[in-house]
Coordinates of N, CA, C and O in Angstrom, one line a residue:
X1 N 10.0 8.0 3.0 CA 8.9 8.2 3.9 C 8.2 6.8 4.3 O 7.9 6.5 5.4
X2 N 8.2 6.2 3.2 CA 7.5 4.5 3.7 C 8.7 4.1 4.9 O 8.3 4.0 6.0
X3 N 10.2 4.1 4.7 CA 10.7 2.8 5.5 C 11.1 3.9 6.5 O 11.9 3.4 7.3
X4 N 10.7 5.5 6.9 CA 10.4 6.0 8.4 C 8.7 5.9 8.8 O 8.5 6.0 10.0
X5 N 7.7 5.8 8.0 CA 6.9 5.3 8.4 C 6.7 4.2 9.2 O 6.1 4.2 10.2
X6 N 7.4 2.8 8.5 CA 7.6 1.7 9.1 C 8.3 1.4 10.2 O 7.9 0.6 11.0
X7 N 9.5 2.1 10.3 CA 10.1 2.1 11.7 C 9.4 3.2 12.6 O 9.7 3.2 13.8
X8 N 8.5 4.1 12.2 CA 7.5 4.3 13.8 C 6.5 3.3 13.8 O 6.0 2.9 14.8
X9 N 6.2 3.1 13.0 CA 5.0 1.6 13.3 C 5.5 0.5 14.0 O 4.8 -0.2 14.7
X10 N 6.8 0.4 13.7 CA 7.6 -1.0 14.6 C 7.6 -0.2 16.5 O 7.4 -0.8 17.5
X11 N 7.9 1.1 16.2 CA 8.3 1.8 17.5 C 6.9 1.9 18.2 O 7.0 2.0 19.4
X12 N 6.1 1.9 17.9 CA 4.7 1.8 18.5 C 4.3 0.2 19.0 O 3.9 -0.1 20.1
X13 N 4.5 -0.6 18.0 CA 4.2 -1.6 18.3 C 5.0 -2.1 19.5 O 4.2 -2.4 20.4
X14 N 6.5 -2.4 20.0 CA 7.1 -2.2 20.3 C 6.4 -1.6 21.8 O 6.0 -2.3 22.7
X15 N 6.4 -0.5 21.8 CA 6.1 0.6 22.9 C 4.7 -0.2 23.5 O 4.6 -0.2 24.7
X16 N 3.7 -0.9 22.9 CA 2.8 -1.5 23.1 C 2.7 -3.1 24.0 O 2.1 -3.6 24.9
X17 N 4.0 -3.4 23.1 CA 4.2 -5.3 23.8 C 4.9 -4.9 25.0 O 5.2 -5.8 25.7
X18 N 5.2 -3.7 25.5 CA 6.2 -3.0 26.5 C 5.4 -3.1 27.8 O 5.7 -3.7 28.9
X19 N 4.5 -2.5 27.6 CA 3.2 -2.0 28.1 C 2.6 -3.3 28.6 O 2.3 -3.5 29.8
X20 N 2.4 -4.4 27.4 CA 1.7 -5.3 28.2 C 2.7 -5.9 28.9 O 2.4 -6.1 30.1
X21 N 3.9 -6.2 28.5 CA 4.8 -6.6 29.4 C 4.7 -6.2 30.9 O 4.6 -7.1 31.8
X22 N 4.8 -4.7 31.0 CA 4.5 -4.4 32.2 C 3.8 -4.4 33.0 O 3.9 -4.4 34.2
X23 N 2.7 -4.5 32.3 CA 0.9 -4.8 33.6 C 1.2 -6.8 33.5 O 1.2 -7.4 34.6
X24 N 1.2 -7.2 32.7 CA 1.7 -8.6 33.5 C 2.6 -9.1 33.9 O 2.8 -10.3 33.9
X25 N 3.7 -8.1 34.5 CA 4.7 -8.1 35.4 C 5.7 -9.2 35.1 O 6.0 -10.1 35.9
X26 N 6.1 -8.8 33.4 CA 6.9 -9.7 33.1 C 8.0 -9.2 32.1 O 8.6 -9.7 31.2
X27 N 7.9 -7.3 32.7 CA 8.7 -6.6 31.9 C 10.0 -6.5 33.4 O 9.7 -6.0 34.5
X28 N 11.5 -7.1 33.2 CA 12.5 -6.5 33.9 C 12.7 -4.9 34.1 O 12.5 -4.1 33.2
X29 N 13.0 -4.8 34.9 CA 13.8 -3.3 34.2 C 15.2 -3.4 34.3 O 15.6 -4.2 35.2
X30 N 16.2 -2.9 33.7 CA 17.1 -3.1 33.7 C 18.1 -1.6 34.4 O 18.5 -0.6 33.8
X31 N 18.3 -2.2 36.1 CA 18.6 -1.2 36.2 C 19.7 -0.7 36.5 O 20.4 -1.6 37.1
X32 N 20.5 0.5 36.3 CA 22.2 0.9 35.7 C 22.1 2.3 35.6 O 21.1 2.9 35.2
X33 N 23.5 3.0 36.2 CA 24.0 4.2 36.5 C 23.8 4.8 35.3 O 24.1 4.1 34.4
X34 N 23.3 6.0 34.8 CA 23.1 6.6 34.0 C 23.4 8.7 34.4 O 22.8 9.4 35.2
X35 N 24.5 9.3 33.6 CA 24.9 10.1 33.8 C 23.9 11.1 33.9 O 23.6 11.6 32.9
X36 N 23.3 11.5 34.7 CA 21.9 12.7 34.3 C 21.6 13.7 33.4 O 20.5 14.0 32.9
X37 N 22.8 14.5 33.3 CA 23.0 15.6 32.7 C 23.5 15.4 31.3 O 23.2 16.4 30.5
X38 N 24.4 13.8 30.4 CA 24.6 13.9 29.2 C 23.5 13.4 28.7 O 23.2 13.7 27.6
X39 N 22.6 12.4 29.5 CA 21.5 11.5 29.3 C 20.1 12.5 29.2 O 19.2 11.7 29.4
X40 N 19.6 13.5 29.0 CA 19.0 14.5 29.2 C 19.5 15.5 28.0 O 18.7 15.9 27.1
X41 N 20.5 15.8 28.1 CA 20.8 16.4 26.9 C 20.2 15.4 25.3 O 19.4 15.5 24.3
X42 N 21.1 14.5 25.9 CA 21.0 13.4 24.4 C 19.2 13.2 23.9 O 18.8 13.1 22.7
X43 N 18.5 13.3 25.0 CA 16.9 13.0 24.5 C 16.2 14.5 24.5 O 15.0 14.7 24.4
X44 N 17.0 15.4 24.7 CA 16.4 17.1 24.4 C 17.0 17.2 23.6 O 16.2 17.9 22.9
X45 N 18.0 17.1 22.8 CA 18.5 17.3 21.7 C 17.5 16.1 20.4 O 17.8 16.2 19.2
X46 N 17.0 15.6 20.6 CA 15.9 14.7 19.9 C 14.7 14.8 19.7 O 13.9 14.0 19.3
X47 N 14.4 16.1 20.2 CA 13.2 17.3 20.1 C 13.6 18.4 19.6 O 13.0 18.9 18.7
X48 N 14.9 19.1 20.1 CA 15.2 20.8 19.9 C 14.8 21.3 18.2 O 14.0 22.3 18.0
X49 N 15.3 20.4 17.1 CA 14.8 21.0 16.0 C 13.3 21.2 15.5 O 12.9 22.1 14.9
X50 N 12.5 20.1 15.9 CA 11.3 20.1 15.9 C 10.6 20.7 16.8 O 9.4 20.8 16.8
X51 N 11.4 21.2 17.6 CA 10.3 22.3 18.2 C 10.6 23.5 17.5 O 9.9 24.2 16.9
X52 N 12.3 23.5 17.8 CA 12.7 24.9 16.9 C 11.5 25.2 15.6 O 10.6 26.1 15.7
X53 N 11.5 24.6 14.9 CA 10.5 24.9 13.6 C 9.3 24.8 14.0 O 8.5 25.2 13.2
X54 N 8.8 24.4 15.1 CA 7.4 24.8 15.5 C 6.9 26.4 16.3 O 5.8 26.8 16.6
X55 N 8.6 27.2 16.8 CA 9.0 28.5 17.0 C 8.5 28.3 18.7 O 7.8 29.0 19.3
X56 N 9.3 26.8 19.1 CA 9.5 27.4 20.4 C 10.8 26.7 20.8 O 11.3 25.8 20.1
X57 N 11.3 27.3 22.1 CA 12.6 27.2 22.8 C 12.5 26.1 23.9 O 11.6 26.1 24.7
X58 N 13.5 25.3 24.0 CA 13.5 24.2 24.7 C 14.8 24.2 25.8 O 15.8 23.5 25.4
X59 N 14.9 24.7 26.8 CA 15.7 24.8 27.6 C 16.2 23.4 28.5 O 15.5 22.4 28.7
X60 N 17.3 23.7 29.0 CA 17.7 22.0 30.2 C 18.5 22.8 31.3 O 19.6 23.3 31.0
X61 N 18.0 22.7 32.5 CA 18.8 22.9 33.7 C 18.8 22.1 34.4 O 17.9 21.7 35.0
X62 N 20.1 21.5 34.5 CA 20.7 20.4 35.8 C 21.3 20.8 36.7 O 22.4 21.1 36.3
X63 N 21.1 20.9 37.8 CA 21.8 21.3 38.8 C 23.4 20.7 39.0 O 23.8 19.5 38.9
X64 N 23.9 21.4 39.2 CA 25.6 20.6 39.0 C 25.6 19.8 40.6 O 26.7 19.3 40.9
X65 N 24.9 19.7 41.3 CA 24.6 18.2 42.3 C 24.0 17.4 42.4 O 23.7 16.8 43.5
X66 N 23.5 17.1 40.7 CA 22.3 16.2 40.7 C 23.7 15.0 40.6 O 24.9 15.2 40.2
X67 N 22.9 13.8 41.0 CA 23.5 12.8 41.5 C 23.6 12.0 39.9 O 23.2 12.5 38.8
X68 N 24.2 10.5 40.0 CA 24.0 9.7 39.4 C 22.5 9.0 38.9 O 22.0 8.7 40.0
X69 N 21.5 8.6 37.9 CA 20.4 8.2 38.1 C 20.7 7.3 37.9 O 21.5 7.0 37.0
X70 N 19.9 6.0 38.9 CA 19.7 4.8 38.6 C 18.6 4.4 38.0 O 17.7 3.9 38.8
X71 N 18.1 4.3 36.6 CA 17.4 3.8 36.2 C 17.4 2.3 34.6 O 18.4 1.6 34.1
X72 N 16.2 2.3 34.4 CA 16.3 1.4 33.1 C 16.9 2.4 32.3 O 16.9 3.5 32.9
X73 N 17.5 2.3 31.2 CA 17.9 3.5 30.5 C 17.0 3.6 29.4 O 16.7 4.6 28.9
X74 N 16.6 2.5 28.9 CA 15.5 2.3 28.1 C 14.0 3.3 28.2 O 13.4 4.1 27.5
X75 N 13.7 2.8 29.5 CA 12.1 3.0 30.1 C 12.4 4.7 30.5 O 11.5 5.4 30.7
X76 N 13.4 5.0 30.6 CA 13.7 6.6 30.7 C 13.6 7.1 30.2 O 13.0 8.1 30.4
X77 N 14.3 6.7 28.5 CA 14.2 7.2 27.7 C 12.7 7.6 27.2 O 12.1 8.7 27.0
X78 N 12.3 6.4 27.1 CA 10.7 6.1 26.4 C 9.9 7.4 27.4 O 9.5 8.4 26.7
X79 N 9.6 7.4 28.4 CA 9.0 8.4 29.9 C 9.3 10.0 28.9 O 8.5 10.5 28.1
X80 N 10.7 10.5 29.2 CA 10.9 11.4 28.4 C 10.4 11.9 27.4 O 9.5 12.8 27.4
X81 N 11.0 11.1 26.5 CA 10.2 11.1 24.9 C 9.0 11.3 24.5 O 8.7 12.0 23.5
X82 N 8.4 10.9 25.1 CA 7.0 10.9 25.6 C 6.6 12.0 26.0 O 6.0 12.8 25.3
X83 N 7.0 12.4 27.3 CA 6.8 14.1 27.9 C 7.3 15.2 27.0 O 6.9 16.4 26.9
X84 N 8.2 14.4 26.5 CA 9.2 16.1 25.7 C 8.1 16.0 24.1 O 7.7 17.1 23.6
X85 N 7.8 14.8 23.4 CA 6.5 15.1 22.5 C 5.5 15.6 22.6 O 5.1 16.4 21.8
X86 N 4.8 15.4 23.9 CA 3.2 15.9 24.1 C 3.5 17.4 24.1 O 2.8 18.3 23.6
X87 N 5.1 17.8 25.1 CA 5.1 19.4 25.2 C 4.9 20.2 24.0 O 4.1 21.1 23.9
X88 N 6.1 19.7 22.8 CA 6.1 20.1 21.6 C 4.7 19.6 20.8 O 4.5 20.0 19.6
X89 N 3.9 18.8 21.2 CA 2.7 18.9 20.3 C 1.3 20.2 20.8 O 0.4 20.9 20.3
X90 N 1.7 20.1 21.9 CA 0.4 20.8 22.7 C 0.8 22.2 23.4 O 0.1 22.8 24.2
X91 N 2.1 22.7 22.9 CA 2.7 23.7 23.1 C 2.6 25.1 22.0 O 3.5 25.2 21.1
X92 N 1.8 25.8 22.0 CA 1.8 26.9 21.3 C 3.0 27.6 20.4 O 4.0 27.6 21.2
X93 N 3.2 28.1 19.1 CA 4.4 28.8 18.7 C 5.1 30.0 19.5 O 4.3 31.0 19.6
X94 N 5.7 30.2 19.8 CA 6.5 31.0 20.9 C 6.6 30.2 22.5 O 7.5 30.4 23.4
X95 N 5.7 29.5 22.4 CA 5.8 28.9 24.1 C 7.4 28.3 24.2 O 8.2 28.1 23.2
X96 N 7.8 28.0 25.8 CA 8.4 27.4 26.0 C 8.4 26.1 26.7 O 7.4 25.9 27.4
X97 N 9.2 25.3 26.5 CA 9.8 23.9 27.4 C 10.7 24.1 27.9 O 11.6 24.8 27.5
X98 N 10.7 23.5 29.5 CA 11.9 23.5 29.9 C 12.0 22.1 30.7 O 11.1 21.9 31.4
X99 N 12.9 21.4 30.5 CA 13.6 20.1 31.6 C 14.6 20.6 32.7 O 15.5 21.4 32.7
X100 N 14.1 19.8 33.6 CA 14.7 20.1 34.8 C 15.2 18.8 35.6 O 14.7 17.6 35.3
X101 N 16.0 19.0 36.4 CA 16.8 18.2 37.5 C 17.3 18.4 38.4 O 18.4 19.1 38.5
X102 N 16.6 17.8 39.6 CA 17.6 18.7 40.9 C 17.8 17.1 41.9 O 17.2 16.0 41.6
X103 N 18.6 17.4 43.0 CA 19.2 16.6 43.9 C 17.7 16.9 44.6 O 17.1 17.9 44.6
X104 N 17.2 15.6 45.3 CA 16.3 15.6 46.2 C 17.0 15.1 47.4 O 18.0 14.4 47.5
X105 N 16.2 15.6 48.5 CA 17.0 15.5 50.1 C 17.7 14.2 50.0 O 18.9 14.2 49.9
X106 N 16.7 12.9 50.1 CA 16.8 11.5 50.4 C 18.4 11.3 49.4 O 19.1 10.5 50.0
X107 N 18.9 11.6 48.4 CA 19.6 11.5 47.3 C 19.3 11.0 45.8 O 20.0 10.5 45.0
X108 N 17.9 11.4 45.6 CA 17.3 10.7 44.3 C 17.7 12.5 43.5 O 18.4 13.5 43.6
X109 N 16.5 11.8 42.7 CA 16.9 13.1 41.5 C 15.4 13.2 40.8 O 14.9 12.1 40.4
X110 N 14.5 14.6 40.6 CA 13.6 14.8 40.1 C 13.8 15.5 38.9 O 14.3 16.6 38.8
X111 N 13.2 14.6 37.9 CA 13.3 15.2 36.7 C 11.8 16.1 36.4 O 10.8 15.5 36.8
X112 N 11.7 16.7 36.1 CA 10.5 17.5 35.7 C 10.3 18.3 33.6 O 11.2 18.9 33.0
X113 N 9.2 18.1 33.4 CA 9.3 18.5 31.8 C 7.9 19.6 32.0 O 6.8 19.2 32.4
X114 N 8.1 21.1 31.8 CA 7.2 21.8 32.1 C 7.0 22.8 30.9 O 8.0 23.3 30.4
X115 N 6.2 22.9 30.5 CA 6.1 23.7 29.7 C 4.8 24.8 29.4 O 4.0 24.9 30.2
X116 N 4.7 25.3 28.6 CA 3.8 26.8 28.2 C 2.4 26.2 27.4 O 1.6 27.0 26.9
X117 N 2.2 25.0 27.4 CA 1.2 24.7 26.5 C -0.2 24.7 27.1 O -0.2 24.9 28.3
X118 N -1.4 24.4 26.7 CA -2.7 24.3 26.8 C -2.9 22.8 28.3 O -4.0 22.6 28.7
X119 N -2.0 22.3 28.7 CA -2.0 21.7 30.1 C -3.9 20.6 29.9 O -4.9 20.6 29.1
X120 N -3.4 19.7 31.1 CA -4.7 18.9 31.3 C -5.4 19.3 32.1 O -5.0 19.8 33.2
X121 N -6.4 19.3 31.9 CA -7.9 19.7 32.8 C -7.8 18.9 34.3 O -7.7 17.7 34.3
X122 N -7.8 19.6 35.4 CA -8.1 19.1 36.8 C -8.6 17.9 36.3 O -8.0 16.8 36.5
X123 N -9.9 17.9 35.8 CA -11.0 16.9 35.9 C -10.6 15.5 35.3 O -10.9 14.3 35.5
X124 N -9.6 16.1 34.1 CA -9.2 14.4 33.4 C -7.7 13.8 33.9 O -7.4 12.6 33.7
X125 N -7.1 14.7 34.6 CA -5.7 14.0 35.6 C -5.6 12.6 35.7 O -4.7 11.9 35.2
X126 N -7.0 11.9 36.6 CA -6.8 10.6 36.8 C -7.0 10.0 36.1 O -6.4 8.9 36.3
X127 N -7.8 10.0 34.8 CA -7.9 9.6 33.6 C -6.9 9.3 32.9 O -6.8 8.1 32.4
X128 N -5.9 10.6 32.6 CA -4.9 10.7 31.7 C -4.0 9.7 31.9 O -3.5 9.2 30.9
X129 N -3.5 9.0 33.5 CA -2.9 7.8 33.8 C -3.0 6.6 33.5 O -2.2 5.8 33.9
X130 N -4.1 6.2 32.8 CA -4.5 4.9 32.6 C -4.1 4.8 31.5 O -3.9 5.7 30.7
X131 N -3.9 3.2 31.1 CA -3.1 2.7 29.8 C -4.4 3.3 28.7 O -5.6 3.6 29.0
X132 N -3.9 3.4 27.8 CA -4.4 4.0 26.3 C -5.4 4.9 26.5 O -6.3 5.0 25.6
X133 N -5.4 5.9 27.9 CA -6.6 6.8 27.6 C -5.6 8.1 27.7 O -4.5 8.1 28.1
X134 N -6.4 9.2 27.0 CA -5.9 10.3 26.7 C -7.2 11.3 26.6 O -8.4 10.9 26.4
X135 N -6.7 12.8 26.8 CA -7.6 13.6 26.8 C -7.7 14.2 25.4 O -6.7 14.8 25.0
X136 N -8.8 14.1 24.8 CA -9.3 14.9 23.5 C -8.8 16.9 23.3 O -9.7 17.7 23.1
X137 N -7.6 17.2 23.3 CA -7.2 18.3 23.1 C -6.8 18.6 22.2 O -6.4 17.6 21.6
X138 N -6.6 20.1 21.1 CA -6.6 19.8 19.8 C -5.0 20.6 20.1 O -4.8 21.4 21.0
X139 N -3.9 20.0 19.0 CA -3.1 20.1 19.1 C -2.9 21.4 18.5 O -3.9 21.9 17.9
X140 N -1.6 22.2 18.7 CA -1.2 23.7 18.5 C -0.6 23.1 17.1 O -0.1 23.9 16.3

């Protein structure tokens, strides 16, 4: 428990110097073809049991013409991870998750993470975007 304690404490910290990195525009991104559909799996499969034991279902639909994504693979990951946590924290027992991917006209690709849980208030939206602010909601 201590040395998984300490490796999310490094992953925070970590996730933090990232952050400043990027508002002082001195974070690269590193950017590289990434499969969409194994890449998506691999970071839904890094939630499925923990939601499983929280008694909800976590679904993935990719469209079989979603394209190649060009992204950081890193900063995707992290984006993800992120959305697929909050779902599973603020997601009720029985609720669902589901990730999505489709081909957009231009040839990009929209990923979307939606799910059944208690959602952000209209009023705190623009709020919720800013570095380290978050809305006061009590978790399921």
């Amino acid at each position: 428990d201590i040395h998984d304690s300490g490796l999310h404490l490094l992953s925070l910290i970590s996730d933090i110097l990232d952050l400043a990195k990027i508002e002082a525009g001195k974070r690269e991104l590193k950017l590289e073809p990434i499969e969409t559909k194994p890449e998506l799996d691999k970071l839904v499969h890094l939630v499925r049991e923990r939601a499983g034991r929280q008694g909800l279902s976590v679904d993935l639909d990719v469209s079989d013409n979603v394209p190649v994504l060009w992204a950081d693979r890193r900063a995707f990951g992290q984006i993800m991870l992120n959305l697929l946590s909050n779902a599973v924290k603020f997601t009720p027992p029985g609720g669902r998750i589901r990730v999505s991917a489709v081909a957009n006209s231009d040839g990009g690709v929209t990923v979307a993470v939606v799910d059944t849980g208690c959602g952000i208030p209209a009023d705190q939206l623009e709020r919720v975007v800013r570095p380290f602010e978050q809305v006061h909601r009590q978790p399921v």
